[in-house]
Amino acid sequence: MLSDKVSIHGAWASRWVFILAATGSAVGLGNIWKFPYMTGMYGGGAFVMMYLVCIFLIGLPIMLAETLIGRRGRQSPINSLKTLAVESGAAPRWSWAALMGMLAALLILSFYSVVAGWSLDYIVNMGRGQFAGVSAEGAGGAFATLTADPWRLVLWHTLFMLLTGFVIARGVVAGLERSLRIMMPLLFVLLLVLLGYSMTTGYFMQGFHFLFDFQPGKLLDGMLAAMGHAFFTLSVGVGSIMVYGAYMPRNASIGSTVLAVGILDTLVALTAGLALFPIVFAAGLDVGEGPGLMFVTLPVAFGNVAFGQVMGTLFFILVLVAAWTSSISMLEPMVAYLVERTRLSRAWVTAGLAFICWFVGLGTVFSFNLWKQAKFFVNEGGVFHLYQWDAASGLTFFGVIDFLTSRIMLPLGCLAFVVFAGWVMGRETVRDELAMGNARLFAVTFFLMRYVAPLGILIVFAAQLWA
Ligand code: TRP
């Protein structure tokens, strides 16, 4: 029986550390940066509604599938899938899904590091009091100046990648647990402080209605984006959760643990939305601002309250930490695999992979300045161009990587993992690994994993082709 094996990379001390690590992975820029700006771009409540449905009916079953595959396989995602496939009499080729996922994780890291680098810049400038009394235009201008400067962006991107590589090279179990224990609760506290501020703006209810009111007719518009984002925010589909599952103690209950992670992640996203939108409305900013939303609204808020300088600096430190605990989970799966597969040390593998991600990330850096006009997948009056300089439509390099990962690779990875757990491993193995106690609860969970999640992914995917 495989399930008594222990991972060669180490193991979490308890289920609590898995919750910390998985929540650390899940809670990140996706919650504080991406969720609010996507909600703004896709029209508010309808997007939020689809997002919640996707999290609970599709995302959590996938997270469950990943965790149990990892814990039973006890290796890097590729080797776990391979071993379990052989154990169930299926083709070892299933491991290709993990390979694709791990590549997606590295692609995500390439742009994630750039954006996390923005928060480094903001820590410095907040700390120096640059934003004291800033107006909405001033904050918008500061953000535009930052993104227009490729070398300043490269500097922070480099620094962030080094931070990520540093933790991974030392091994996840050693340095991480302690900082997570302090930083995650602090992040919650500061979010609540920000929420408190947004309540004083007089626009709180407007923000609330923007997030939670919707016209049913609009539900389908943001559906695809909502599903992609549900996967992104839960860190599923690429093996991050799977590799963390591989370090999970045998006796921990997977079901309740995964549920806790999902709920925490959702709470952070909704709180971030509730905190940001009133500020957006109060300052007369555009909700559809896009990726700059958080970086423009927060300075306005912090620049105009008592102790804003200290609080703002702390807040961006915490954004950084949230991003950091996520970025390591993107690097870990491939590092674990190469450590198993080659004779290179963990440090060398980490350095090599971090360099590759850093290099690809330069494309994202330049998407905001030097290559701003370089557009891919341009559709001009029905004529399609793969690439065109200075086109009105189309995606930048960053847009391409974001689209490719969130809309294509993550859904495919998720589909493969959840089908593997629901159909290849089979009911008895899953029942054994989940050890749920309550038979009816297990039946519902397994039903979600076997039917609802795969069908949901397929339907949304088909809708994308049809649209
Ligand atoms: N979930 C993280 C966030 O919301 C990002 C993240 C970490 C991630 N690991 C991942 C996204 C793996 C996709 C896949 O910021």
Tab-separated table of C-alpha atoms and ligand atoms in Angstrom:
chain	number	residue	atom	x	y	z
A	1	MET	CA	0.000	0.000	0.000
A	2	LEU	CA	1.499	3.247	-1.194
A	3	SER	CA	-0.167	5.505	1.279
A	4	ASP	CA	2.265	4.745	4.087
A	5	LYS	CA	5.163	6.151	2.100
A	6	VAL	CA	6.879	9.334	3.160
A	7	SER	CA	8.111	12.002	0.757
A	8	ILE	CA	11.861	12.314	0.313
A	9	HIS	CA	11.532	16.098	0.360
A	10	GLY	CA	10.266	16.274	3.924
A	11	ALA	CA	6.855	16.420	5.567
A	12	TRP	CA	4.718	19.000	7.307
A	13	ALA	CA	4.680	18.681	11.081
A	14	SER	CA	0.894	18.639	11.196
A	15	ARG	CA	-2.272	19.239	9.282
A	16	TRP	CA	-2.170	22.803	10.556
A	17	VAL	CA	1.039	23.428	8.641
A	18	PHE	CA	-0.573	22.079	5.499
A	19	ILE	CA	-3.429	24.540	6.017
A	20	LEU	CA	-0.915	27.330	6.447
A	21	ALA	CA	1.044	26.304	3.396
A	22	ALA	CA	-1.986	25.721	1.176
A	23	THR	CA	-3.640	28.923	2.357
A	24	GLY	CA	-0.337	30.687	1.823
A	25	SER	CA	-0.334	29.362	-1.704
A	26	ALA	CA	-3.972	30.186	-2.358
A	27	VAL	CA	-4.056	33.642	-0.798
A	28	GLY	CA	-1.958	35.943	-2.890
A	29	LEU	CA	-2.065	38.536	-5.597
A	30	GLY	CA	-5.024	36.624	-7.000
A	31	ASN	CA	-7.132	37.712	-4.050
A	32	ILE	CA	-5.918	41.212	-3.378
A	33	TRP	CA	-4.902	42.353	-6.840
A	34	LYS	CA	-6.578	40.235	-9.499
A	35	PHE	CA	-10.003	39.537	-7.991
A	36	PRO	CA	-10.975	43.196	-7.500
A	37	TYR	CA	-9.738	44.305	-10.895
A	38	MET	CA	-11.446	41.433	-12.684
A	39	THR	CA	-14.670	42.115	-10.816
A	40	GLY	CA	-14.407	45.699	-12.008
A	41	MET	CA	-13.719	44.702	-15.601
A	42	TYR	CA	-16.464	42.093	-15.791
A	43	GLY	CA	-19.177	44.209	-14.287
A	44	GLY	CA	-19.349	43.405	-10.588
A	45	GLY	CA	-21.955	41.139	-8.984
A	46	ALA	CA	-22.508	38.795	-11.911
A	47	PHE	CA	-18.823	37.990	-11.975
A	48	VAL	CA	-18.691	37.514	-8.198
A	49	MET	CA	-21.665	35.160	-8.327
A	50	MET	CA	-20.083	32.978	-10.999
A	51	TYR	CA	-16.819	33.055	-9.134
A	52	LEU	CA	-18.437	31.737	-5.951
A	53	VAL	CA	-20.267	28.991	-7.825
A	54	CYS	CA	-17.036	27.974	-9.549
A	55	ILE	CA	-15.098	27.905	-6.287
A	56	PHE	CA	-17.490	25.702	-4.386
A	57	LEU	CA	-18.807	23.356	-7.062
A	58	ILE	CA	-15.730	23.011	-9.228
A	59	GLY	CA	-12.661	24.446	-7.533
A	60	LEU	CA	-12.910	22.692	-4.191
A	61	PRO	CA	-13.527	19.219	-5.646
A	62	ILE	CA	-10.421	19.758	-7.764
A	63	MET	CA	-8.412	20.858	-4.767
A	64	LEU	CA	-9.583	17.754	-2.970
A	65	ALA	CA	-8.557	15.598	-5.927
A	66	GLU	CA	-5.117	17.175	-6.066
A	67	THR	CA	-4.504	16.838	-2.366
A	68	LEU	CA	-5.442	13.200	-2.256
A	69	ILE	CA	-3.439	12.319	-5.358
A	70	GLY	CA	-0.430	14.029	-3.821
A	71	ARG	CA	-0.780	12.453	-0.427
A	72	ARG	CA	-1.209	8.987	-1.851
A	73	GLY	CA	1.617	9.342	-4.346
A	74	ARG	CA	4.035	11.083	-1.977
A	75	GLN	CA	6.248	12.440	-4.789
A	76	SER	CA	6.394	15.305	-7.265
A	77	PRO	CA	3.184	15.585	-9.315
A	78	ILE	CA	4.627	13.785	-12.337
A	79	ASN	CA	5.833	10.809	-10.386
A	80	SER	CA	2.774	10.681	-8.134
A	81	LEU	CA	0.469	10.500	-11.132
A	82	LYS	CA	2.674	7.931	-12.810
A	83	THR	CA	2.773	5.678	-9.749
A	84	LEU	CA	-0.936	5.950	-9.065
A	85	ALA	CA	-1.803	5.373	-12.723
A	86	VAL	CA	0.185	2.170	-12.745
A	87	GLU	CA	-1.341	1.144	-9.422
A	88	SER	CA	-4.814	1.547	-10.933
A	89	GLY	CA	-3.868	-0.231	-14.136
A	90	ALA	CA	-4.050	2.942	-16.257
A	91	ALA	CA	-1.533	4.418	-18.675
A	92	PRO	CA	1.504	6.145	-17.109
A	93	ARG	CA	0.904	8.817	-19.747
A	94	TRP	CA	-1.412	10.506	-17.244
A	95	SER	CA	1.700	12.117	-15.880
A	96	TRP	CA	1.784	14.403	-18.924
A	97	ALA	CA	-1.053	16.341	-17.358
A	98	ALA	CA	1.211	17.057	-14.417
A	99	LEU	CA	4.007	18.093	-16.732
A	100	MET	CA	1.760	20.590	-18.487
A	101	GLY	CA	0.556	21.859	-15.136
A	102	MET	CA	4.064	22.340	-13.844
A	103	LEU	CA	4.986	24.291	-16.964
A	104	ALA	CA	1.909	26.448	-16.423
A	105	ALA	CA	3.063	27.101	-12.866
A	106	LEU	CA	6.408	28.358	-14.142
A	107	LEU	CA	4.701	30.592	-16.715
A	108	ILE	CA	2.477	32.029	-14.000
A	109	LEU	CA	5.502	32.650	-11.827
A	110	SER	CA	7.107	34.614	-14.658
A	111	PHE	CA	4.457	37.352	-14.526
A	112	TYR	CA	3.542	36.919	-10.894
A	113	SER	CA	7.046	37.948	-9.941
A	114	VAL	CA	6.766	41.141	-11.964
A	115	VAL	CA	3.556	42.197	-10.249
A	116	ALA	CA	4.863	41.207	-6.831
A	117	GLY	CA	7.803	43.428	-7.706
A	118	TRP	CA	5.414	46.385	-8.004
A	119	SER	CA	4.526	45.896	-4.360
A	120	LEU	CA	8.226	46.061	-3.483
A	121	ASP	CA	8.394	49.444	-5.177
A	122	TYR	CA	5.316	50.540	-3.271
A	123	ILE	CA	6.790	49.440	0.047
A	124	VAL	CA	9.733	51.728	-0.559
A	125	ASN	CA	7.703	54.693	-1.772
A	126	MET	CA	5.029	54.368	0.885
A	127	GLY	CA	7.742	54.129	3.495
A	128	ARG	CA	9.336	57.324	2.214
A	129	GLY	CA	6.024	59.123	2.446
A	130	GLN	CA	5.722	59.725	-1.292
A	131	PHE	CA	1.985	59.218	-1.150
A	132	ALA	CA	1.144	61.605	1.672
A	133	GLY	CA	-2.042	63.466	0.714
A	134	VAL	CA	-1.991	62.032	-2.778
A	135	SER	CA	-4.954	62.602	-5.124
A	136	ALA	CA	-6.430	59.992	-7.430
A	137	GLU	CA	-4.621	61.560	-10.393
A	138	GLY	CA	-1.381	61.638	-8.446
A	139	ALA	CA	-1.632	57.957	-7.575
A	140	GLY	CA	-2.535	57.080	-11.143
A	141	GLY	CA	0.437	59.066	-12.354
A	142	ALA	CA	2.801	57.333	-9.930
A	143	PHE	CA	1.648	53.937	-11.136
A	144	ALA	CA	2.016	54.963	-14.774
A	145	THR	CA	5.517	56.245	-14.096
A	146	LEU	CA	6.489	52.987	-12.439
A	147	THR	CA	5.213	50.733	-15.205
A	148	ALA	CA	6.703	52.950	-17.891
A	149	ASP	CA	10.174	52.378	-16.471
A	150	PRO	CA	11.440	48.968	-17.598
A	151	TRP	CA	14.620	48.987	-15.548
A	152	ARG	CA	12.922	49.856	-12.300
A	153	LEU	CA	10.547	46.966	-12.958
A	154	VAL	CA	13.384	44.607	-13.803
A	155	LEU	CA	15.108	45.487	-10.553
A	156	TRP	CA	12.101	44.556	-8.401
A	157	HIS	CA	11.280	41.527	-10.522
A	158	THR	CA	14.815	40.272	-9.999
A	159	LEU	CA	14.661	40.843	-6.278
A	160	PHE	CA	11.367	39.030	-5.922
A	161	MET	CA	12.601	36.062	-7.926
A	162	LEU	CA	15.630	35.859	-5.646
A	163	LEU	CA	13.369	35.844	-2.586
A	164	THR	CA	11.345	33.014	-4.056
A	165	GLY	CA	14.390	30.998	-5.023
A	166	PHE	CA	15.921	31.528	-1.610
A	167	VAL	CA	13.103	29.831	0.287
A	168	ILE	CA	12.814	26.985	-2.181
A	169	ALA	CA	16.530	26.341	-2.172
A	170	ARG	CA	16.499	26.038	1.605
A	171	GLY	CA	13.590	23.661	1.572
A	172	VAL	CA	10.016	24.654	2.149
A	173	VAL	CA	9.525	23.066	5.497
A	174	ALA	CA	12.394	24.779	7.276
A	175	GLY	CA	11.986	28.518	6.906
A	176	LEU	CA	8.404	28.915	5.930
A	177	GLU	CA	6.230	27.738	8.757
A	178	ARG	CA	7.276	30.435	11.179
A	179	SER	CA	6.790	33.415	8.907
A	180	LEU	CA	3.455	32.051	7.756
A	181	ARG	CA	2.230	31.757	11.317
A	182	ILE	CA	2.859	35.455	11.891
A	183	MET	CA	2.170	36.927	8.506
A	184	MET	CA	-1.098	35.279	7.557
A	185	PRO	CA	-3.022	36.495	10.640
A	186	LEU	CA	-1.456	39.930	10.231
A	187	LEU	CA	-2.677	40.061	6.668
A	188	PHE	CA	-6.202	39.417	7.908
A	189	VAL	CA	-5.944	42.134	10.511
A	190	LEU	CA	-4.698	44.692	8.017
A	191	LEU	CA	-7.394	43.801	5.549
A	192	LEU	CA	-9.920	44.472	8.284
A	193	VAL	CA	-8.296	47.811	9.025
A	194	LEU	CA	-8.571	48.707	5.360
A	195	LEU	CA	-12.185	47.576	5.407
A	196	GLY	CA	-12.753	49.878	8.363
A	197	TYR	CA	-11.318	52.767	6.392
A	198	SER	CA	-13.483	52.054	3.382
A	199	MET	CA	-16.529	52.193	5.655
A	200	THR	CA	-15.666	55.765	6.527
A	201	THR	CA	-15.628	56.872	2.888
A	202	GLY	CA	-19.418	57.014	2.737
A	203	TYR	CA	-19.401	54.790	-0.320
A	204	PHE	CA	-19.385	51.455	1.456
A	205	MET	CA	-22.889	50.476	0.407
A	206	GLN	CA	-22.190	51.418	-3.176
A	207	GLY	CA	-19.228	49.076	-3.091
A	208	PHE	CA	-21.319	46.403	-1.454
A	209	HIS	CA	-24.013	46.604	-4.111
A	210	PHE	CA	-21.436	46.623	-6.859
A	211	LEU	CA	-20.050	43.336	-5.540
A	212	PHE	CA	-23.255	41.537	-4.700
A	213	ASP	CA	-26.043	42.837	-6.976
A	214	PHE	CA	-26.306	41.376	-10.420
A	215	GLN	CA	-28.537	41.046	-13.425
A	216	PRO	CA	-29.076	37.362	-14.217
A	217	GLY	CA	-28.682	38.153	-17.913
A	218	LYS	CA	-25.080	39.138	-17.342
A	219	LEU	CA	-24.051	35.920	-15.614
A	220	LEU	CA	-22.695	34.326	-18.757
A	221	ASP	CA	-20.474	37.255	-19.765
A	222	GLY	CA	-17.817	36.771	-17.181
A	223	MET	CA	-18.335	33.045	-16.713
A	224	LEU	CA	-15.164	31.921	-18.376
A	225	ALA	CA	-13.042	34.513	-16.698
A	226	ALA	CA	-14.650	33.590	-13.381
A	227	MET	CA	-13.790	29.937	-13.758
A	228	GLY	CA	-10.230	30.670	-14.790
A	229	HIS	CA	-9.873	32.931	-11.834
A	230	ALA	CA	-11.407	30.393	-9.430
A	231	PHE	CA	-8.642	27.996	-10.427
A	232	PHE	CA	-5.997	30.657	-10.207
A	233	THR	CA	-6.986	31.815	-6.766
A	234	LEU	CA	-7.137	28.279	-5.364
A	235	SER	CA	-3.769	27.430	-6.960
A	236	VAL	CA	-5.237	24.311	-8.559
A	237	GLY	CA	-4.505	22.687	-11.902
A	238	VAL	CA	-0.729	22.934	-11.866
A	239	GLY	CA	0.383	20.577	-9.100
A	240	SER	CA	1.089	23.193	-6.420
A	241	ILE	CA	-1.522	21.766	-4.101
A	242	MET	CA	-0.593	18.254	-5.135
A	243	VAL	CA	3.005	18.672	-4.109
A	244	TYR	CA	1.919	20.201	-0.796
A	245	GLY	CA	-0.438	17.259	-0.346
A	246	ALA	CA	2.542	14.960	-0.752
A	247	TYR	CA	4.030	16.471	2.396
A	248	MET	CA	0.819	16.070	4.380
A	249	PRO	CA	0.617	13.726	7.367
A	250	ARG	CA	-1.219	10.480	6.840
A	251	ASN	CA	-3.716	10.922	9.646
A	252	ALA	CA	-4.994	14.386	8.688
A	253	SER	CA	-8.521	14.626	7.289
A	254	ILE	CA	-8.304	15.977	3.765
A	255	GLY	CA	-11.925	17.049	3.349
A	256	SER	CA	-12.231	19.531	6.190
A	257	THR	CA	-8.714	20.809	5.575
A	258	VAL	CA	-9.417	21.637	1.952
A	259	LEU	CA	-12.707	23.257	2.880
A	260	ALA	CA	-10.933	25.484	5.385
A	261	VAL	CA	-8.431	26.595	2.767
A	262	GLY	CA	-11.184	27.352	0.270
A	263	ILE	CA	-13.203	29.375	2.749
A	264	LEU	CA	-10.217	31.388	3.917
A	265	ASP	CA	-9.243	32.165	0.354
A	266	THR	CA	-12.752	33.299	-0.543
A	267	LEU	CA	-13.030	35.450	2.558
A	268	VAL	CA	-9.820	37.261	1.750
A	269	ALA	CA	-10.929	37.968	-1.815
A	270	LEU	CA	-14.351	39.263	-0.799
A	271	THR	CA	-12.872	41.396	1.963
A	272	ALA	CA	-10.363	42.857	-0.461
A	273	GLY	CA	-13.210	43.693	-2.834
A	274	LEU	CA	-15.301	45.230	-0.073
A	275	ALA	CA	-12.328	47.271	1.044
A	276	LEU	CA	-11.252	48.490	-2.383
A	277	PHE	CA	-14.438	49.375	-4.237
A	278	PRO	CA	-15.749	52.021	-1.820
A	279	ILE	CA	-12.368	53.723	-2.174
A	280	VAL	CA	-12.633	53.480	-5.948
A	281	PHE	CA	-16.055	55.120	-5.897
A	282	ALA	CA	-15.115	57.742	-3.344
A	283	ALA	CA	-12.102	58.813	-5.390
A	284	GLY	CA	-14.075	58.769	-8.627
A	285	LEU	CA	-11.750	56.187	-10.132
A	286	ASP	CA	-12.749	53.850	-12.935
A	287	VAL	CA	-13.767	50.353	-11.761
A	288	GLY	CA	-12.617	48.977	-15.105
A	289	GLU	CA	-9.118	50.349	-14.576
A	290	GLY	CA	-7.597	46.870	-14.968
A	291	PRO	CA	-4.332	45.613	-13.464
A	292	GLY	CA	-3.520	48.991	-11.902
A	293	LEU	CA	-6.633	49.073	-9.721
A	294	MET	CA	-5.084	48.110	-6.394
A	295	PHE	CA	-1.938	50.107	-7.003
A	296	VAL	CA	-3.918	53.264	-7.640
A	297	THR	CA	-6.641	52.944	-5.008
A	298	LEU	CA	-4.563	51.932	-2.019
A	299	PRO	CA	-2.209	54.923	-2.101
A	300	VAL	CA	-5.247	57.192	-2.250
A	301	ALA	CA	-6.679	55.513	0.823
A	302	PHE	CA	-3.484	55.349	2.808
A	303	GLY	CA	-2.262	58.738	1.673
A	304	ASN	CA	-5.221	60.416	3.301
A	305	VAL	CA	-5.686	58.836	6.726
A	306	ALA	CA	-3.936	59.118	10.052
A	307	PHE	CA	-0.977	56.738	10.256
A	308	GLY	CA	-1.519	56.007	6.584
A	309	GLN	CA	2.170	55.954	5.893
A	310	VAL	CA	2.854	53.208	8.410
A	311	MET	CA	-0.268	51.258	7.616
A	312	GLY	CA	0.245	51.550	3.893
A	313	THR	CA	3.813	50.374	4.123
A	314	LEU	CA	2.776	47.445	6.276
A	315	PHE	CA	0.006	46.616	3.879
A	316	PHE	CA	2.301	46.389	0.896
A	317	ILE	CA	4.716	44.311	2.951
A	318	LEU	CA	1.881	41.922	3.530
A	319	VAL	CA	0.902	41.914	-0.129
A	320	LEU	CA	4.502	40.984	-0.733
A	321	VAL	CA	4.399	38.174	1.794
A	322	ALA	CA	1.112	36.880	0.411
A	323	ALA	CA	2.667	36.871	-3.047
A	324	TRP	CA	5.814	35.252	-1.748
A	325	THR	CA	4.046	32.354	-0.033
A	326	SER	CA	2.236	31.810	-3.351
A	327	SER	CA	5.216	32.074	-5.642
A	328	ILE	CA	7.150	29.376	-3.829
A	329	SER	CA	4.271	27.000	-4.460
A	330	MET	CA	4.658	27.598	-8.190
A	331	LEU	CA	8.314	26.702	-8.197
A	332	GLU	CA	8.151	23.751	-5.807
A	333	PRO	CA	6.475	21.131	-8.052
A	334	MET	CA	9.087	21.321	-10.815
A	335	VAL	CA	11.933	21.560	-8.315
A	336	ALA	CA	10.682	18.455	-6.525
A	337	TYR	CA	10.461	16.642	-9.843
A	338	LEU	CA	13.961	17.546	-10.987
A	339	VAL	CA	15.409	16.661	-7.601
A	340	GLU	CA	13.803	13.222	-7.923
A	341	ARG	CA	14.782	12.847	-11.528
A	342	THR	CA	18.334	14.187	-11.740
A	343	ARG	CA	21.394	14.132	-9.546
A	344	LEU	CA	21.498	17.913	-9.277
A	345	SER	CA	21.128	19.476	-5.862
A	346	ARG	CA	18.001	21.330	-4.831
A	347	ALA	CA	19.909	24.602	-4.887
A	348	TRP	CA	21.086	24.205	-8.488
A	349	VAL	CA	17.723	23.093	-9.744
A	350	THR	CA	16.123	26.086	-8.059
A	351	ALA	CA	18.652	28.512	-9.489
A	352	GLY	CA	18.196	27.188	-13.020
A	353	LEU	CA	14.413	27.267	-12.946
A	354	ALA	CA	14.239	30.659	-11.269
A	355	PHE	CA	16.486	32.039	-13.970
A	356	ILE	CA	14.254	30.717	-16.729
A	357	CYS	CA	11.154	32.191	-15.098
A	358	TRP	CA	12.950	35.463	-14.580
A	359	PHE	CA	13.901	35.578	-18.240
A	360	VAL	CA	10.385	34.878	-19.485
A	361	GLY	CA	9.165	37.492	-17.021
A	362	LEU	CA	11.089	40.165	-18.890
A	363	GLY	CA	8.409	39.832	-21.574
A	364	THR	CA	5.812	40.849	-19.019
A	365	VAL	CA	7.941	43.751	-17.849
A	366	PHE	CA	8.219	45.049	-21.397
A	367	SER	CA	4.486	44.558	-22.034
A	368	PHE	CA	3.944	47.649	-19.931
A	369	ASN	CA	6.463	49.847	-21.689
A	370	LEU	CA	8.852	48.973	-24.531
A	371	TRP	CA	6.559	46.375	-26.071
A	372	LYS	CA	3.288	48.001	-25.173
A	373	GLN	CA	2.307	48.206	-28.829
A	374	ALA	CA	3.274	44.640	-29.646
A	375	LYS	CA	-0.046	42.838	-29.982
A	376	PHE	CA	-0.741	39.161	-30.491
A	377	PHE	CA	-3.952	37.516	-31.727
A	378	VAL	CA	-5.217	40.673	-33.321
A	379	ASN	CA	-8.690	40.669	-34.828
A	380	GLU	CA	-9.141	43.645	-37.096
A	381	GLY	CA	-12.557	43.828	-38.721
A	382	GLY	CA	-12.776	40.066	-39.043
A	383	VAL	CA	-9.218	39.656	-40.300
A	384	PHE	CA	-7.006	37.742	-37.939
A	385	HIS	CA	-3.311	38.516	-37.411
A	386	LEU	CA	-1.108	36.433	-35.169
A	387	TYR	CA	1.038	39.457	-34.477
A	388	GLN	CA	0.857	43.140	-35.271
A	389	TRP	CA	2.620	46.223	-34.018
A	390	ASP	CA	0.377	48.974	-32.738
A	391	ALA	CA	-3.008	47.327	-33.297
A	392	ALA	CA	-6.122	48.526	-31.513
A	393	SER	CA	-7.152	45.064	-30.306
A	394	GLY	CA	-5.169	41.990	-29.360
A	395	LEU	CA	-3.141	40.917	-26.361
A	396	THR	CA	0.230	42.031	-25.093
A	397	PHE	CA	2.850	39.447	-24.194
A	398	PHE	CA	1.595	39.543	-20.607
A	399	GLY	CA	-1.956	39.183	-21.892
A	400	VAL	CA	-0.986	36.108	-23.879
A	401	ILE	CA	0.693	34.385	-20.940
A	402	ASP	CA	-2.210	35.262	-18.652
A	403	PHE	CA	-4.752	33.993	-21.179
A	404	LEU	CA	-2.812	30.851	-21.988
A	405	THR	CA	-2.406	29.898	-18.336
A	406	SER	CA	-5.705	30.982	-16.757
A	407	ARG	CA	-8.041	30.192	-19.622
A	408	ILE	CA	-6.434	27.168	-21.212
A	409	MET	CA	-3.748	25.403	-19.209
A	410	LEU	CA	-5.365	25.690	-15.764
A	411	PRO	CA	-8.760	24.353	-16.904
A	412	LEU	CA	-7.086	21.484	-18.765
A	413	GLY	CA	-4.893	20.609	-15.803
A	414	CYS	CA	-7.875	20.751	-13.476
A	415	LEU	CA	-9.901	18.533	-15.774
A	416	ALA	CA	-7.146	15.953	-15.937
A	417	PHE	CA	-6.602	15.847	-12.168
A	418	VAL	CA	-10.242	15.626	-11.226
A	419	VAL	CA	-10.970	12.977	-13.872
A	420	PHE	CA	-7.971	11.037	-12.656
A	421	ALA	CA	-9.243	11.010	-9.078
A	422	GLY	CA	-12.886	10.432	-9.970
A	423	TRP	CA	-12.531	7.898	-12.743
A	424	VAL	CA	-9.054	6.381	-12.791
A	425	MET	CA	-8.347	5.946	-9.089
A	426	GLY	CA	-11.904	4.902	-8.449
A	427	ARG	CA	-14.332	5.158	-5.607
A	428	GLU	CA	-12.716	2.715	-3.173
A	429	THR	CA	-9.259	4.227	-3.328
A	430	VAL	CA	-10.648	7.722	-2.948
A	431	ARG	CA	-12.844	6.634	-0.054
A	432	ASP	CA	-9.844	5.089	1.652
A	433	GLU	CA	-7.719	8.213	1.203
A	434	LEU	CA	-10.406	10.683	2.260
A	435	ALA	CA	-11.503	8.591	5.266
A	436	MET	CA	-14.550	10.760	5.732
A	437	GLY	CA	-16.580	8.867	8.320
A	438	ASN	CA	-19.908	10.189	7.083
A	439	ALA	CA	-21.042	8.057	4.144
A	440	ARG	CA	-23.526	10.560	2.746
A	441	LEU	CA	-20.998	13.348	2.824
A	442	PHE	CA	-18.582	11.166	0.950
A	443	ALA	CA	-21.209	10.309	-1.657
A	444	VAL	CA	-21.878	13.995	-2.316
A	445	THR	CA	-18.173	14.826	-2.440
A	446	PHE	CA	-17.398	12.002	-4.790
A	447	PHE	CA	-20.321	12.968	-7.005
A	448	LEU	CA	-18.960	16.506	-7.267
A	449	MET	CA	-15.540	15.163	-8.155
A	450	ARG	CA	-16.714	12.558	-10.627
A	451	TYR	CA	-19.474	14.428	-12.466
A	452	VAL	CA	-20.071	18.020	-11.528
A	453	ALA	CA	-16.524	19.356	-11.707
A	454	PRO	CA	-15.511	17.700	-15.000
A	455	LEU	CA	-18.816	18.615	-16.653
A	456	GLY	CA	-18.604	22.153	-15.375
A	457	ILE	CA	-15.153	22.576	-16.846
A	458	LEU	CA	-16.230	21.077	-20.160
A	459	ILE	CA	-19.322	23.251	-20.417
A	460	VAL	CA	-17.444	26.439	-19.737
A	461	PHE	CA	-14.759	25.384	-22.151
A	462	ALA	CA	-17.307	24.652	-24.882
A	463	ALA	CA	-18.946	27.990	-24.232
A	464	GLN	CA	-15.587	29.612	-24.852
A	465	LEU	CA	-15.278	28.000	-28.285
A	466	TRP	CA	-18.834	28.837	-29.163
A	467	ALA	CA	-18.617	32.460	-28.049
B	1	TRP	N1	-3.372	31.309	-5.795
B	1	TRP	C1	-2.373	32.305	-5.848
B	1	TRP	C2	-3.028	33.664	-5.832
B	1	TRP	O1	-4.206	33.777	-5.778
B	1	TRP	C3	-1.470	32.168	-7.026
B	1	TRP	C4	-0.951	30.805	-7.218
B	1	TRP	C5	-0.121	30.114	-6.434
B	1	TRP	C6	-1.221	29.964	-8.272
B	1	TRP	N2	0.149	28.877	-6.950
B	1	TRP	C7	-0.520	28.781	-8.062
B	1	TRP	C8	-2.012	30.143	-9.357
B	1	TRP	C9	-0.645	27.771	-8.942
B	1	TRP	C10	-2.137	29.126	-10.240
B	1	TRP	C11	-1.466	27.938	-10.035
B	1	TRP	O2	-2.358	34.642	-5.877
